[in-house]
Coordinates of C-alpha atoms and ligand atoms in Angstrom, one line a residue:
M442 CA 154.3 -148.9 217.1
F443 CA 157.7 -150.6 216.8
H444 CA 158.9 -154.1 216.1
M445 CA 160.5 -156.6 218.6
G446 CA 163.0 -159.3 218.0
W447 CA 165.4 -161.4 220.3
F448 CA 168.9 -161.8 219.2
M449 CA 170.3 -165.3 220.4
G450 CA 173.8 -164.1 220.8
T451 CA 175.2 -167.8 221.0
G452 CA 172.8 -169.2 218.5
F453 CA 171.9 -172.8 219.1
G454 CA 174.5 -172.9 221.8
V455 CA 175.2 -173.2 225.4
Y456 CA 173.5 -170.7 227.5
N457 CA 174.4 -169.8 231.2
W458 CA 175.3 -173.5 231.8
N459 CA 176.6 -172.9 235.3
Q460 CA 174.6 -169.9 236.4
R461 CA 171.5 -169.5 238.3
W462 CA 168.1 -169.9 236.4
S463 CA 169.6 -171.9 233.6
G464 CA 167.3 -174.8 234.0
N465 CA 168.1 -178.3 233.3
V466 CA 171.6 -177.7 231.6
G467 CA 172.4 -181.5 231.1
S468 CA 169.3 -182.1 229.0
D469 CA 168.9 -178.6 227.6
V470 CA 172.2 -178.3 225.7
G471 CA 171.7 -179.5 222.1
N472 CA 167.9 -180.1 223.0
P473 CA 165.4 -177.9 221.1
Q474 CA 162.9 -177.5 223.9
L475 CA 164.3 -174.4 225.3
F476 CA 164.0 -172.7 222.1
I477 CA 160.6 -174.2 221.3
D478 CA 159.5 -172.7 224.7
M479 CA 161.2 -169.4 223.9
A480 CA 159.4 -169.2 220.4
T481 CA 156.0 -169.7 221.9
S482 CA 156.6 -167.3 224.6
L483 CA 157.8 -164.7 222.2
E484 CA 154.8 -165.3 220.1
R485 CA 152.7 -164.6 223.1
A486 CA 154.6 -161.4 223.3
G487 CA 153.9 -160.3 219.7
F488 CA 157.6 -160.4 218.7
D489 CA 158.5 -160.3 215.1
Y490 CA 161.3 -162.6 215.1
M491 CA 164.0 -164.7 216.9
M492 CA 167.5 -164.3 215.2
M493 CA 169.9 -167.1 215.9
E494 CA 173.6 -166.2 215.6
D495 CA 176.0 -168.7 214.2
S496 CA 179.7 -169.4 213.4
S497 CA 181.6 -172.3 212.2
V498 CA 184.6 -172.2 214.4
L499 CA 186.1 -173.3 217.8
P500 CA 188.5 -170.5 218.2
N501 CA 192.0 -171.0 219.7
V502 CA 193.4 -167.6 218.9
H503 CA 193.3 -166.4 222.7
G504 CA 196.4 -167.7 224.4
G505 CA 196.9 -170.1 221.5
T506 CA 194.7 -172.8 222.9
F507 CA 191.0 -174.0 222.8
E508 CA 190.9 -173.4 226.6
S509 CA 188.8 -170.2 226.5
S510 CA 186.5 -171.9 223.9
V511 CA 185.8 -175.1 225.6
K512 CA 186.2 -174.4 229.3
S513 CA 183.2 -171.9 229.2
G514 CA 181.4 -173.7 226.5
G515 CA 180.7 -170.2 225.0
T516 CA 181.7 -170.9 221.5
I517 CA 180.0 -174.3 221.1
R518 CA 177.5 -174.1 218.3
F519 CA 175.0 -176.6 216.9
D520 CA 173.7 -175.7 213.4
P521 CA 170.7 -173.5 213.9
I522 CA 169.0 -174.4 210.5
P523 CA 167.4 -177.6 211.6
L524 CA 165.8 -175.8 214.5
V525 CA 163.9 -173.6 212.3
P526 CA 161.0 -175.9 211.3
L527 CA 160.8 -177.3 214.9
L528 CA 160.2 -173.6 216.1
T529 CA 157.7 -172.8 213.5
N530 CA 155.9 -176.0 214.0
A531 CA 155.3 -175.0 217.5
T532 CA 154.0 -171.5 216.7
R533 CA 151.8 -169.7 214.0
H534 CA 153.0 -166.2 213.6
I535 CA 156.6 -165.5 214.7
G536 CA 159.4 -165.3 212.2
I537 CA 162.5 -167.3 212.7
V538 CA 165.9 -166.1 211.3
A539 CA 168.9 -168.4 211.0
T540 CA 172.3 -167.1 210.3
I541 CA 174.1 -168.3 207.2
S542 CA 177.5 -167.3 205.8
T543 CA 177.7 -165.9 202.2
S544 CA 181.4 -167.0 202.3
F545 CA 180.7 -170.5 203.0
Y546 CA 177.3 -171.4 201.4
H547 CA 177.1 -171.4 197.6
P548 CA 174.3 -169.2 196.5
F549 CA 172.4 -172.0 194.9
M550 CA 172.5 -174.3 198.1
A551 CA 171.3 -171.2 200.1
A552 CA 168.5 -170.2 197.6
R553 CA 167.3 -173.8 197.5
L554 CA 167.5 -174.4 201.3
F555 CA 165.7 -171.3 202.1
S556 CA 163.1 -171.7 199.5
T557 CA 162.4 -175.1 201.0
L558 CA 162.2 -173.6 204.6
D559 CA 159.9 -171.0 203.3
H560 CA 157.4 -173.8 202.5
I561 CA 158.1 -175.8 205.5
T562 CA 157.5 -172.8 207.8
E563 CA 154.6 -171.4 205.7
G564 CA 156.4 -168.2 205.1
R565 CA 158.0 -167.5 208.4
V566 CA 161.9 -167.9 207.8
G567 CA 164.6 -165.4 207.5
M568 CA 168.3 -165.5 206.8
N569 CA 170.8 -163.5 208.7
L570 CA 173.7 -162.8 206.3
V571 CA 177.1 -162.7 207.4
T572 CA 180.3 -162.7 205.6
S573 CA 182.2 -164.5 208.4
S574 CA 185.3 -162.7 210.0
N575 CA 187.4 -165.6 211.3
K576 CA 190.5 -167.2 209.5
S577 CA 190.1 -170.6 211.3
A578 CA 186.4 -170.7 210.1
M579 CA 187.5 -170.0 206.4
Q580 CA 190.2 -172.8 207.0
N581 CA 187.3 -175.1 208.2
Y582 CA 185.9 -174.7 204.6
G583 CA 189.2 -175.1 203.0
L584 CA 190.1 -171.6 202.3
K585 CA 193.8 -170.7 203.0
D586 CA 193.1 -167.3 204.6
L587 CA 190.6 -164.8 205.6
I588 CA 189.1 -163.1 202.5
P589 CA 189.7 -159.3 203.1
H590 CA 186.8 -157.3 204.7
D591 CA 185.7 -155.2 201.9
E592 CA 186.0 -158.0 199.4
R593 CA 183.8 -160.4 201.6
Y594 CA 181.0 -157.6 201.1
D595 CA 181.7 -157.4 197.4
R596 CA 181.2 -161.1 197.1
A597 CA 178.1 -161.0 199.5
N598 CA 176.5 -158.4 197.3
E599 CA 176.9 -160.7 194.3
W600 CA 175.9 -163.7 196.3
V601 CA 172.6 -161.9 197.1
D602 CA 172.0 -161.2 193.5
V603 CA 172.5 -164.7 192.5
V604 CA 170.1 -166.0 195.3
K605 CA 167.3 -163.4 194.5
A606 CA 167.6 -164.3 190.7
L607 CA 167.2 -168.0 191.6
W608 CA 164.2 -167.2 194.0
D609 CA 162.9 -165.2 190.8
S610 CA 163.6 -168.0 188.3
W611 CA 159.8 -169.2 188.5
D612 CA 157.4 -166.4 187.5
E613 CA 154.6 -165.8 190.0
D614 CA 152.1 -167.5 187.8
A615 CA 154.2 -170.5 186.8
V616 CA 152.6 -172.9 189.2
L617 CA 149.1 -174.0 187.9
M618 CA 148.3 -177.2 189.7
D619 CA 145.7 -177.9 186.9
E620 CA 144.5 -181.4 187.8
A621 CA 142.1 -181.7 184.8
Q622 CA 144.7 -180.7 182.3
G623 CA 147.5 -182.7 184.1
V624 CA 149.7 -179.4 184.2
F625 CA 151.6 -178.9 187.4
A626 CA 153.4 -175.8 186.1
D627 CA 153.9 -173.8 183.0
H628 CA 157.3 -174.5 181.4
T629 CA 157.3 -171.2 179.6
K630 CA 157.3 -169.3 182.9
V631 CA 160.4 -171.1 184.4
H632 CA 163.7 -169.7 183.4
T633 CA 167.4 -170.2 183.8
V634 CA 169.3 -167.4 185.3
D635 CA 172.7 -168.0 183.7
F636 CA 174.4 -165.8 186.2
E637 CA 178.0 -165.1 185.4
G638 CA 179.5 -162.8 188.0
K639 CA 183.1 -161.9 189.3
Y640 CA 182.7 -164.6 192.2
Y641 CA 179.9 -166.8 191.2
R642 CA 178.2 -168.6 188.6
S643 CA 174.8 -170.3 188.5
R644 CA 172.5 -171.7 185.8
G645 CA 169.3 -172.1 187.5
P646 CA 166.3 -172.4 187.6
L647 CA 165.8 -173.6 191.1
N648 CA 164.1 -177.0 191.3
T649 CA 161.8 -175.9 194.1
I650 CA 158.8 -173.7 193.6
P651 CA 158.5 -170.2 195.1
G652 CA 157.3 -170.3 198.8
P653 CA 154.9 -168.1 200.5
Q654 CA 157.2 -165.2 201.0
R655 CA 159.0 -165.8 197.6
H656 CA 162.0 -164.0 199.0
P657 CA 162.6 -165.1 202.6
V658 CA 163.3 -162.1 205.0
I659 CA 167.0 -161.0 205.0
C660 CA 168.7 -159.7 208.1
Q661 CA 172.0 -158.1 208.3
A662 CA 174.2 -156.7 211.2
G663 CA 177.5 -155.4 209.9
G664 CA 178.0 -151.8 210.8
S665 CA 181.1 -150.7 208.8
D666 CA 180.7 -148.5 205.8
V667 CA 180.5 -151.4 203.3
G668 CA 178.6 -153.3 205.9
R669 CA 175.8 -150.7 206.1
Q670 CA 175.8 -150.3 202.4
F671 CA 175.3 -154.1 202.0
G672 CA 172.4 -153.8 204.5
A673 CA 170.8 -150.9 203.0
R674 CA 170.9 -152.6 199.5
N675 CA 169.8 -156.0 200.4
A676 CA 168.3 -156.4 203.8
D677 CA 164.7 -156.3 205.1
T678 CA 165.8 -155.8 208.6
I679 CA 169.0 -154.5 210.0
I680 CA 170.4 -154.9 213.6
A681 CA 172.2 -151.9 214.8
A682 CA 174.9 -152.2 217.5
V683 CA 175.3 -148.6 218.6
K684 CA 175.7 -146.7 221.6
G685 CA 173.2 -144.0 222.8
V686 CA 170.2 -142.4 221.2
E687 CA 172.2 -140.1 219.0
E688 CA 173.8 -142.9 217.4
M689 CA 170.5 -144.7 217.1
K690 CA 169.1 -141.9 215.2
A691 CA 172.2 -141.4 213.1
Y692 CA 172.2 -145.0 212.1
R693 CA 168.4 -144.9 211.1
D694 CA 169.1 -141.6 209.1
D695 CA 172.2 -143.2 207.4
I696 CA 170.2 -146.1 206.2
T697 CA 167.4 -144.0 205.0
A698 CA 170.0 -141.8 203.1
R699 CA 171.6 -144.8 201.6
R700 CA 168.3 -146.4 200.6
E701 CA 167.3 -143.1 198.9
A702 CA 170.5 -142.9 197.0
L703 CA 169.8 -146.4 195.8
G704 CA 166.3 -145.6 194.7
L705 CA 164.9 -147.9 197.4
D706 CA 161.9 -147.2 199.7
P707 CA 163.5 -146.4 203.1
N708 CA 160.6 -148.0 204.9
G709 CA 161.4 -151.2 203.2
V710 CA 164.0 -151.9 205.9
K711 CA 163.4 -152.1 209.6
V712 CA 166.3 -151.0 211.8
L713 CA 166.3 -152.6 215.2
Y714 CA 168.5 -151.7 218.2
L715 CA 170.2 -154.0 220.5
V716 CA 169.1 -153.8 224.3
S717 CA 169.6 -155.9 227.4
P718 CA 166.9 -154.7 229.7
I719 CA 167.8 -155.3 233.5
M720 CA 164.4 -155.4 235.4
A721 CA 163.1 -156.0 238.8
D722 CA 160.3 -155.2 241.1
S723 CA 161.8 -151.7 241.9
K724 CA 164.4 -149.4 240.4
G725 CA 166.7 -150.1 243.3
E726 CA 166.6 -153.8 243.0
A727 CA 167.2 -153.4 239.2
E728 CA 170.3 -151.4 239.9
A729 CA 171.6 -153.8 242.3
K730 CA 171.1 -156.5 239.7
D731 CA 173.0 -154.5 237.2
Q732 CA 176.0 -154.0 239.7
A733 CA 176.0 -157.8 240.4
M734 CA 176.2 -158.5 236.7
K735 CA 179.1 -155.9 236.4
D736 CA 181.0 -157.5 239.3
A737 CA 180.6 -161.0 237.6
T738 CA 182.1 -159.5 234.3
A739 CA 185.0 -157.8 236.3
A740 CA 185.7 -161.1 238.0
N741 CA 185.9 -162.9 234.6
I742 CA 187.4 -160.4 232.4
D743 CA 189.5 -162.8 230.5
A744 CA 186.4 -164.6 229.1
Q745 CA 185.3 -161.3 227.7
V746 CA 188.7 -160.5 226.2
A747 CA 188.8 -164.0 224.5
G748 CA 185.8 -162.6 222.5
F749 CA 188.0 -159.7 221.1
S750 CA 190.6 -162.2 220.2
Y751 CA 188.0 -164.0 218.4
F752 CA 186.5 -160.9 216.6
T753 CA 190.0 -159.7 215.4
S754 CA 191.7 -163.0 215.0
T755 CA 194.5 -161.5 217.2
D756 CA 195.8 -162.9 220.5
W757 CA 194.6 -160.3 223.0
S758 CA 195.9 -162.5 226.0
K759 CA 199.2 -160.8 225.3
F760 CA 197.9 -157.2 225.7
D761 CA 197.9 -155.3 229.1
Y762 CA 194.2 -155.1 230.0
D763 CA 195.0 -151.8 231.8
A764 CA 196.5 -150.2 228.8
P765 CA 194.5 -148.2 226.3
F766 CA 192.4 -150.1 223.8
P767 CA 194.6 -150.8 220.8
D768 CA 193.8 -149.4 217.6
L769 CA 192.7 -152.4 215.3
S770 CA 190.2 -150.5 213.4
K771 CA 191.5 -151.8 210.1
N772 CA 191.4 -155.4 211.3
E773 CA 189.9 -157.7 208.8
G774 CA 187.3 -159.0 211.1
H775 CA 184.7 -157.0 213.0
Q776 CA 185.5 -153.4 212.0
S777 CA 182.7 -151.4 213.4
T778 CA 182.8 -153.1 216.8
M779 CA 186.5 -152.3 217.2
N780 CA 186.2 -148.8 216.0
D781 CA 183.7 -148.0 218.7
W782 CA 185.9 -149.2 221.5
A783 CA 189.1 -147.7 220.2
R784 CA 187.5 -144.4 219.7
S785 CA 186.3 -144.4 223.3
G786 CA 189.9 -144.0 224.5
A787 CA 189.2 -146.5 227.3
T788 CA 191.5 -149.4 228.6
I789 CA 190.7 -152.8 227.7
R790 CA 189.3 -153.5 231.1
E791 CA 187.3 -150.3 231.0
A792 CA 186.0 -151.2 227.6
V793 CA 184.9 -154.5 228.8
M794 CA 183.2 -153.1 231.9
N795 CA 181.6 -150.0 230.4
H796 CA 180.8 -150.8 226.7
R797 CA 178.4 -153.5 226.6
T798 CA 178.1 -154.4 223.0
Q799 CA 174.5 -155.5 223.1
E800 CA 173.1 -152.2 224.8
S801 CA 172.2 -149.4 222.6
V802 CA 170.6 -147.7 225.5
R803 CA 171.0 -148.7 229.2
L804 CA 167.6 -149.9 230.4
V805 CA 167.5 -150.7 234.1
G806 CA 164.3 -150.4 236.1
T807 CA 160.8 -151.9 236.4
P808 CA 159.1 -153.4 233.3
E809 CA 156.8 -150.1 233.2
S810 CA 159.8 -147.7 233.5
V811 CA 161.8 -149.7 230.9
A812 CA 158.8 -149.7 228.6
Q813 CA 158.4 -145.9 229.0
E814 CA 162.2 -145.3 228.2
M815 CA 162.1 -147.6 225.2
E816 CA 159.2 -145.4 223.8
E817 CA 160.8 -142.2 224.4
H818 CA 164.1 -143.3 222.8
M819 CA 162.4 -144.8 219.8
D820 CA 160.4 -141.6 219.4
Y821 CA 163.6 -139.6 219.2
A822 CA 165.7 -142.1 217.3
G823 CA 163.0 -142.7 214.6
G824 CA 164.0 -146.4 214.3
D825 CA 161.8 -149.4 213.9
G826 CA 162.3 -151.5 217.0
Y827 CA 164.3 -153.3 219.5
L828 CA 166.2 -156.6 219.6
I829 CA 166.5 -158.2 223.1
A830 CA 170.0 -159.4 223.6
M831 CA 170.0 -161.5 226.9
P832 CA 171.1 -165.0 227.6
V833 CA 168.4 -167.5 226.7
T834 CA 167.0 -168.7 230.1
R835 CA 163.5 -169.4 230.9
K836 CA 163.6 -166.6 233.6
N837 CA 164.9 -164.0 231.1
I838 CA 162.3 -165.2 228.5
T839 CA 159.5 -164.7 231.1
E840 CA 160.7 -161.3 232.1
I841 CA 160.6 -160.2 228.6
A842 CA 157.5 -162.1 227.5
D843 CA 155.4 -161.5 230.7
G844 CA 156.7 -158.4 232.2
L845 CA 158.0 -156.1 229.4
A846 CA 156.0 -157.1 226.5
P847 CA 152.5 -156.4 228.5
A848 CA 154.0 -153.1 229.6
L849 CA 155.0 -152.1 226.0
R850 CA 151.6 -153.2 224.7
Q851 CA 149.7 -151.2 227.4
R852 CA 151.6 -148.1 226.0
G853 CA 150.3 -149.1 222.6
V854 CA 153.8 -149.4 221.2
I855 CA 153.8 -152.9 220.3
R856 CA 151.4 -154.9 218.2
P857 CA 148.3 -156.2 219.8
S858 CA 148.2 -159.1 217.4
Y859 CA 149.6 -160.4 214.2
D860 CA 147.4 -159.3 211.3
K861 CA 149.4 -161.0 208.3
A862 CA 150.1 -164.3 207.1
T863 CA 153.9 -164.2 206.6
F864 CA 156.9 -162.9 208.4
R865 CA 157.9 -160.6 205.8
E866 CA 154.2 -159.0 205.7
N867 CA 154.1 -158.7 209.5
L868 CA 157.6 -157.1 209.6
L869 CA 156.7 -154.5 206.8
A870 CA 153.3 -153.9 208.0
Y871 CA 154.3 -150.7 209.8
Ligands
FMN862 C1 173.8 -158.3 216.5 C2 174.9 -159.0 215.8 C3 174.7 -160.3 215.3 C4 175.8 -160.8 214.6 N1 175.5 -162.2 214.3 C5 176.6 -162.7 213.6 C6 176.6 -164.1 213.4 O1 175.6 -164.9 213.6 N2 177.6 -164.7 212.9 C7 178.7 -164.0 212.4 O2 179.6 -164.5 211.9 N3 178.9 -162.7 212.5 C8 177.7 -162.0 213.2 N4 177.9 -160.6 213.4 C9 178.9 -160.0 212.7 C10 178.5 -159.2 211.6 O3 178.1 -160.0 210.7 C11 179.8 -158.4 211.1 O4 180.8 -159.3 210.7 C12 180.3 -157.5 212.3 O5 179.3 -156.8 213.0 C13 181.2 -156.6 211.8 O6 180.8 -156.0 210.6 P1 181.6 -154.9 210.0 O7 182.9 -155.4 209.6 O8 180.7 -154.4 208.8 O9 181.7 -153.8 210.9 C14 176.8 -160.0 214.2 C15 177.0 -158.8 214.5 C16 176.0 -158.1 215.3 C17 176.2 -156.7 215.7

């Protein structure tokens, strides 16, 4: 069996607002109901988690204006964290992962916030750790410039150490709740952490008590060398944005090797691959749908290239879209993504058209044929599951929850039910 998640690529944002099947856009934007419906549907489907992307910036790098950000609405983000308890309140099993930036949250704030959420959600919260790769976002928090790529990961490793030390600042048996003796907790089992690192200091202990998971699930997606090392060391689940089954396999093998070198159990982290299945009642219809989506992308290429400007903090509107993809592999933003495209030797236009970032393998067909391919690819790659990356519309959710998931379940490759109490336990159950 493998695990399933959904990557909400524009977080608590604006999905498909002027497209077909986007529902009641006016009232859905900023309203939690769409995401509550999504959580209940994905729980019906047996999903492990929903992961909400996030960022703290309205970019104006592309063309030097806010036009590409504001006109499409694509970079508008509400803070995803207040959504978490609303989603878990409407469900009983599914895990909810919210993104936070190790560069912007002090570890004490993050440890306390996610410990609190662990209680509120009864053990179903996770944090997606990002280091943030955008200069304007850094400036929003008062920093002058982008912290260099590898240093961000150095800081992030230390950040995780502080957060985990704070989560462990109460021993397992510290809370007594002894009503007869009037002792809530044993003070000898609560400790300062006195963390003094290169980047962070924290005294501790936390003034919350440990939640049901004790350590909320940690998710991570950076694919550069230091990004993978960070994921192997700290994450419980890793999102792999790769191309093709060979890269899927290589990614899982790489994480296994890194975990073993660190003396950690390779099975203690679940590697999920991004996919965007295109499904219809027949293979032919699905192919036509895929072509229509490609045509729509071709007609709106500037919107896609604006995404590259954002990822790299470089104005791509100045580049010739029909020239080879520039070598920005050492940019201080998203390194692995840019390397992939530069390596392919394609023009910018071809890269946009042919290299869907959220498609580890192309899945176009009926729910049954797609389910079969997913099983075959996973058998080969040896990974732990897939993360659906599609715009959040009720139609897409239904296709996955009521079309694909039953086909996967029929093949016996996804869970028939949730056996454990917490997100962490369900994720690590197999
Ligand atoms: C599936 C996926 C989800 C991501 N979600 C976020 C996010 O929510 N916020 C963010 O700032 N970066 C996000 N990133 C960016 C990563 O954290 C990382 O910065 C990026 O992949 C580049 O990593 P690298 O420099 O290690 O290659 C995401 C990346 C991927 C592939």
